[in-house]
Coordinates of C-alpha atoms and ligand atoms in Angstrom, one line a residue:
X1079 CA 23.2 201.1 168.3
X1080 CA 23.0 197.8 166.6
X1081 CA 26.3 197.3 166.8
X1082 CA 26.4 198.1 171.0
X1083 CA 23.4 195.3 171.1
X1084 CA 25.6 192.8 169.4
X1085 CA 29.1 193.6 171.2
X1086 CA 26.6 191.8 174.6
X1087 CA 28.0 189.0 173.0
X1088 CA 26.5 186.9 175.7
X1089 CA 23.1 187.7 174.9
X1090 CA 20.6 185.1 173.7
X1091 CA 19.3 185.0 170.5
X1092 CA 15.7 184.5 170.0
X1093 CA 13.5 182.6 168.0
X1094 CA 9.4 182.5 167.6
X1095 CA 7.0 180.8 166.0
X1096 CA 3.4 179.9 166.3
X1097 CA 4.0 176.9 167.8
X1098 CA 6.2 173.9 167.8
X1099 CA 7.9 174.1 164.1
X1100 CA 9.8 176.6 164.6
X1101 CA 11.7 174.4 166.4
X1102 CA 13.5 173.5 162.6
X1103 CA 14.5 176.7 162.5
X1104 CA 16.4 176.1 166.2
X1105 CA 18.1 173.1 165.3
X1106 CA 19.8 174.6 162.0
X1107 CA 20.7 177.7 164.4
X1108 CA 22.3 175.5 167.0
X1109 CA 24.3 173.0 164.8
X1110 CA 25.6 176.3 162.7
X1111 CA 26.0 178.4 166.0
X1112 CA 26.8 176.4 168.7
X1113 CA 27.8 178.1 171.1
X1114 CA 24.9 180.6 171.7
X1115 CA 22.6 181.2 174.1
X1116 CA 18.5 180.8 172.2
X1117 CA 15.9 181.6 173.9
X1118 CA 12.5 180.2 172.1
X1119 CA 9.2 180.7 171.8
X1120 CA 6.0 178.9 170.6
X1121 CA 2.7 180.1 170.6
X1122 CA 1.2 177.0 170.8
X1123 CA -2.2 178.8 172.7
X1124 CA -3.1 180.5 169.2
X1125 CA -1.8 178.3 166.5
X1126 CA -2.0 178.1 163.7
X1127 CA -1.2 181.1 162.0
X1128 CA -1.1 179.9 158.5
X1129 CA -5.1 180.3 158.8
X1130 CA -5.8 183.6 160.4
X1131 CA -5.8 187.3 159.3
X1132 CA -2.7 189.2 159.1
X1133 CA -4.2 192.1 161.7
X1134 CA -4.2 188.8 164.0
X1135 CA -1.3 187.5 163.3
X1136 CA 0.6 190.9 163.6
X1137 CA -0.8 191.2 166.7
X1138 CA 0.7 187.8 168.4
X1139 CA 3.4 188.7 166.8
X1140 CA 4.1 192.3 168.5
X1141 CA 3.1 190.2 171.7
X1142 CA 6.1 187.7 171.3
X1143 CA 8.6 190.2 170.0
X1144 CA 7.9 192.2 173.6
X1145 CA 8.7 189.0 175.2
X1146 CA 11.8 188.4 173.5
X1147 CA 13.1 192.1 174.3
X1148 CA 12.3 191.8 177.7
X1149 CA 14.2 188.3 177.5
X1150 CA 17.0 191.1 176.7
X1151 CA 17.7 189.4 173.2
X1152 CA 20.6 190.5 170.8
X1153 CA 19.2 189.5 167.9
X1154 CA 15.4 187.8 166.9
X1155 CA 14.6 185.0 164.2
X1156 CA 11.5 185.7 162.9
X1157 CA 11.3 181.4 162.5
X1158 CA 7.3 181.7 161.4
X1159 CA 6.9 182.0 157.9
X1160 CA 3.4 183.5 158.1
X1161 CA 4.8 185.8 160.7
X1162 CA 7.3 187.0 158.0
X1163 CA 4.6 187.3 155.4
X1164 CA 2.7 189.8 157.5
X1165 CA 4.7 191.3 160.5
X1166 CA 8.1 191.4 159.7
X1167 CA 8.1 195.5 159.1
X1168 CA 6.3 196.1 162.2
X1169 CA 8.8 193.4 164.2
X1170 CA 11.4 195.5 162.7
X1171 CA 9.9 198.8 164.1
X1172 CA 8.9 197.6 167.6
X1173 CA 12.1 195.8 168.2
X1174 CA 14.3 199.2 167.4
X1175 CA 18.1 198.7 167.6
X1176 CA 17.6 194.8 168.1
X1177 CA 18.3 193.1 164.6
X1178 CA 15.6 190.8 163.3
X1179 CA 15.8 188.3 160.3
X1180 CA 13.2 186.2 159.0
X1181 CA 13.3 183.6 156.7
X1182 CA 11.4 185.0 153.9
X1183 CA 14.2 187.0 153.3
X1184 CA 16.9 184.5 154.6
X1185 CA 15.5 181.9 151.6
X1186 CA 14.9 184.3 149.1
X1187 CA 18.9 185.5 150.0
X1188 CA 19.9 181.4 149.1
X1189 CA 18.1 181.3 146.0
X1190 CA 20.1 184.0 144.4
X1191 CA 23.4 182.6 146.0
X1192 CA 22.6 179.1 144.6
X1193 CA 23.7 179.8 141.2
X1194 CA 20.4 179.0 139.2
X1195 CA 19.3 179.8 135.3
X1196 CA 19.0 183.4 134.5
X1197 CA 15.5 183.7 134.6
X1198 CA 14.5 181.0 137.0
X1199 CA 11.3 179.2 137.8
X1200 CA 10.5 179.0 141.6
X1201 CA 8.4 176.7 143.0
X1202 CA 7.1 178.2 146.5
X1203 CA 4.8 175.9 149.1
X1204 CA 3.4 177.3 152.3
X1205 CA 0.3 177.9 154.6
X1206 CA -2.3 179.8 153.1
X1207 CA -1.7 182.9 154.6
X1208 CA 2.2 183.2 153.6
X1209 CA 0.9 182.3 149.8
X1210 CA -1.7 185.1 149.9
X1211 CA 0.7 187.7 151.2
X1212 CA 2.8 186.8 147.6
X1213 CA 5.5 187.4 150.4
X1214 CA 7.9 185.3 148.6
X1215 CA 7.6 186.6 145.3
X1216 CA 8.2 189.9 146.7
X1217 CA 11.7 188.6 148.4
X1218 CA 12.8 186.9 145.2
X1219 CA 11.8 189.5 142.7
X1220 CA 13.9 192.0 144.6
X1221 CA 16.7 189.4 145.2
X1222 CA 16.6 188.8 141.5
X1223 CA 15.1 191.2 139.5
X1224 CA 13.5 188.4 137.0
X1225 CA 11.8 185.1 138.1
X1226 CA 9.2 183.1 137.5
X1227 CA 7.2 182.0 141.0
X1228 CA 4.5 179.6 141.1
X1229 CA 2.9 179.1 144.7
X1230 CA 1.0 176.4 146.2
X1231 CA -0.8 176.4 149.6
X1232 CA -0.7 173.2 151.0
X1233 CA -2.7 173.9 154.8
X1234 CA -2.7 169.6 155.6
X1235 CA 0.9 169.0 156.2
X1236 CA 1.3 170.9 159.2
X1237 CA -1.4 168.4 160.8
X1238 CA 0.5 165.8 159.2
X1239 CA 4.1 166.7 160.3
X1240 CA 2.5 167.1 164.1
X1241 CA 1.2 163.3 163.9
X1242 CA 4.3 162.2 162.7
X1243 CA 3.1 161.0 159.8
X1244 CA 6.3 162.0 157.8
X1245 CA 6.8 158.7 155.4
X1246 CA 3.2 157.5 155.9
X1247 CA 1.3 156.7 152.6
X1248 CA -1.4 159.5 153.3
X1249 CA 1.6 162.3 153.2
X1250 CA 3.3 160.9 150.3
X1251 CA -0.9 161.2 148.4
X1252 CA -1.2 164.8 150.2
X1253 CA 2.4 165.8 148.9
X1254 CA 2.2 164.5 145.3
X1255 CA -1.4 165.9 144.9
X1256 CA 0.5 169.7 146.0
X1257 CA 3.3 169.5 143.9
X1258 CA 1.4 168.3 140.9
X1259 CA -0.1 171.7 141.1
X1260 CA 3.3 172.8 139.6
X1261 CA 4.4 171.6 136.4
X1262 CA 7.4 169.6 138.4
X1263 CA 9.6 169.6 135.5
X1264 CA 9.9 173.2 135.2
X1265 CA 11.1 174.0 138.4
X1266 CA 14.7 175.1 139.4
X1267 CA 14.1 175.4 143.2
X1268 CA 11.3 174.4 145.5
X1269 CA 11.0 176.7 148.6
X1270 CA 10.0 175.0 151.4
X1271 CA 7.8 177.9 152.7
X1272 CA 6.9 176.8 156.2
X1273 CA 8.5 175.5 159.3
X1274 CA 7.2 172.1 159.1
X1275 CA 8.4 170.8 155.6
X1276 CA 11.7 170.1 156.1
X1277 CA 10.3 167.2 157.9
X1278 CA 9.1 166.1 154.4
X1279 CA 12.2 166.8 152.8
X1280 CA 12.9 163.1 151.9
X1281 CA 9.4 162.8 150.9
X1282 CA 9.4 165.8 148.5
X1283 CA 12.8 165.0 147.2
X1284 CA 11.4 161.1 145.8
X1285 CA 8.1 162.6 144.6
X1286 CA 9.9 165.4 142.3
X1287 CA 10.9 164.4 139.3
X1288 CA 13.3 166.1 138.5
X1289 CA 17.2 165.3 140.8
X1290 CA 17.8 169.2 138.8
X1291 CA 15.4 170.8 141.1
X1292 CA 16.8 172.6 144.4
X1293 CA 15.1 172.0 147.6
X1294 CA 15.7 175.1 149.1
X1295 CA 14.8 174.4 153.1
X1296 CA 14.5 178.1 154.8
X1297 CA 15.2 177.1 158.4
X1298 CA 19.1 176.4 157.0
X1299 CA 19.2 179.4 155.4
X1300 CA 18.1 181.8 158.3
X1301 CA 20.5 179.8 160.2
X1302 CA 23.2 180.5 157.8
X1303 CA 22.2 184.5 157.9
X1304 CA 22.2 185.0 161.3
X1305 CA 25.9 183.4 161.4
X1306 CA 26.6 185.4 158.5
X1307 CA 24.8 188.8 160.4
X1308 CA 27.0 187.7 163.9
X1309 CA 30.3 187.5 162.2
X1310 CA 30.3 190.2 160.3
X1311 CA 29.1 192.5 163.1
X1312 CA 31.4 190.9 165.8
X1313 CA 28.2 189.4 167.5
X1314 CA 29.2 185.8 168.0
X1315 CA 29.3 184.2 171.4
X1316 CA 31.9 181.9 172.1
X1317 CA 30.6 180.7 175.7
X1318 CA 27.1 179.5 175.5
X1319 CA 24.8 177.1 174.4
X1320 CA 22.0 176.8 176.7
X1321 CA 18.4 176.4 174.9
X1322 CA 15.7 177.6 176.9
X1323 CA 11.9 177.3 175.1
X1324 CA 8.4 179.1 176.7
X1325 CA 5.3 178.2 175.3
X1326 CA 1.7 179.9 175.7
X1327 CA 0.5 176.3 176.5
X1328 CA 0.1 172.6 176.2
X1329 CA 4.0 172.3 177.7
X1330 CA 3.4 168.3 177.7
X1331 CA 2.5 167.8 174.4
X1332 CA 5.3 170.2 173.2
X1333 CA 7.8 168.3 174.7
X1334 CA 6.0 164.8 173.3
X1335 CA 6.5 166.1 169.8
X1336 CA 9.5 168.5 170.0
X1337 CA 12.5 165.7 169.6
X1338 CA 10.9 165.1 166.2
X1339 CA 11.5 168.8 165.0
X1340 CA 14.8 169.6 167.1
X1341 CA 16.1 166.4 166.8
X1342 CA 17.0 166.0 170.1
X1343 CA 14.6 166.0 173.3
X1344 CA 13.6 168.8 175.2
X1345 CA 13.5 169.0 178.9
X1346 CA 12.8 172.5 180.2
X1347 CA 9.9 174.4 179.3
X1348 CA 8.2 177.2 180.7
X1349 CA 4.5 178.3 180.5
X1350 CA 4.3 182.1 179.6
X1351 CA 0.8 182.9 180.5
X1352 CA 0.3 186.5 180.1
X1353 CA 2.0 187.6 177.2
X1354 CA -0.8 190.3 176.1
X1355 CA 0.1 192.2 179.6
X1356 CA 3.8 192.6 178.4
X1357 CA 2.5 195.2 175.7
Ligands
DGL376 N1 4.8 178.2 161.6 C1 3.8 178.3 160.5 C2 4.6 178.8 159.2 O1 5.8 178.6 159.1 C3 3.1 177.0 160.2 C4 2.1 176.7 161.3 C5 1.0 177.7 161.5 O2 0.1 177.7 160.6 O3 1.0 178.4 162.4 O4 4.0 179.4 158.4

């Protein structure tokens, strides 16, 4: 069945998240896969998620996955990292013979290819709820049997990446007061746990001090499973492109901030209003 979803080859694949970081994750899907079709969508009504319950969450969740189907989807990036923490078997379930990949999974899958120590020490940041759900440590303990994860929480970068304030002095404080929560030194990766840190990636890489440490950024690495999931099933589209994004509001000041996360601006975007009547 998966297979006859895939061979639609002209079927969009889509991508949520709670609101605009997700975005990340499209931009490492388009400039890997090109020429597809991605259909995207934000909650920006309810976020954040990083703060609320996982009953809540897996409820938007459903919500948006109904959406997606009915957007007639071949495939679905779970882009959220809280989402993955809490709803990602019950996305699984509800969206049947549709594949879905998150990138829990998708950067627990690049540690273990990255070639580190037997044994490693992981270094995970996040929202609060993704560090809760020990989500990660779950991924990379099945991924590779022994590890060592240390986890940090760190709730005021999201604000931070949304004002823009990438370079500023105030994130380079926020950012070295997190990682000192790790003993720096001893890490072999750092997983950057949530949509919006890859917008810090320069910042992170200057503050650790170790160059040995990996930055492991899980928007590239879903981007490079769902290639890897396309290929090998005989998914890929060879005709598309197009990029169309729904939001659950605010289209104005998702568009204001959205060049900064996709790289590139965006100039279509639909409201989706009633998203709880698709159920
Ligand atoms: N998209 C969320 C994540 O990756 C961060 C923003 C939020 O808290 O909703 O965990």
């Amino acid at each position: 069945m998966t297979k006859d979803i895939l061979h639609d080859h002209h079927r969009p694949i889509g991508i949520f998240d709670s609101g605009i970081g997700g975005l990340t994750v499209a931009k490492a899907v388009k400039l890997a896969l090109p020429n597809e079709d991605i259909v995207y969508f934000g909650d920006t009504a309810r976020v954040p998620y990083g703060v609320k319950s996982e009953e809540t969450v897996r409820a938007y969740a459903l919500e948006i996955t109904h959406f997606l189907m009915d957007k007639g989807v071949k495939m679905i990036l779970i882009a959220c990292n809280t989402v993955s923490a809490s709803a990602k078997e019950d996305i699984i379930l509800r969206a049947e013979s549709i594949p879905v990949l998150d990138v829990i999974s998708a950067g627990a899958q690049a540690i273990s290819e990255s070639g580190l120590v037997a044994t490693p020490t992981v270094g995970v940041i996040g929202t609060i709820a993704t560090v809760q759900s020990k989500a990660y440590e779950a991924a990379l303990i099945q991924q590779l049997g022994s590890v060592n994860v240390i986890q940090q929480a760190c709730p005021l970068l999201v604000p931070l990446a949304e004002e823009g304030w990438i370079e500023h002095e105030v994130a380079r404080l926020t950012m070295k007061e997190y990682i000192q929560a790790f003993d720096p030194h001893s890490l072999d990766a750092l997983i950057l746990g949530c949509t919006h840190y890859p917008l810090f990636t320069n910042l992170i890489t200057n503050i650790m001090p170790s160059r040995q440490t990996r930055i492991i950024d899980s928007a590239e690495s879903i981007a490079a499973s769902a290639k890897q999931y396309l290929i090998e099933h005989g998914g890929c589209n060879t005709q598309g492109g197009s990029f169309n994004c729904y939001v659950s509001d605010r289209p104005k000041r998702f568009q204001e901030l959205a060049e900064r996360f996709l790289g590139e601006p965006l100039t279509n975007i639909d409201i989706v209003s009633d998203l709880e009547n698709l159920l």
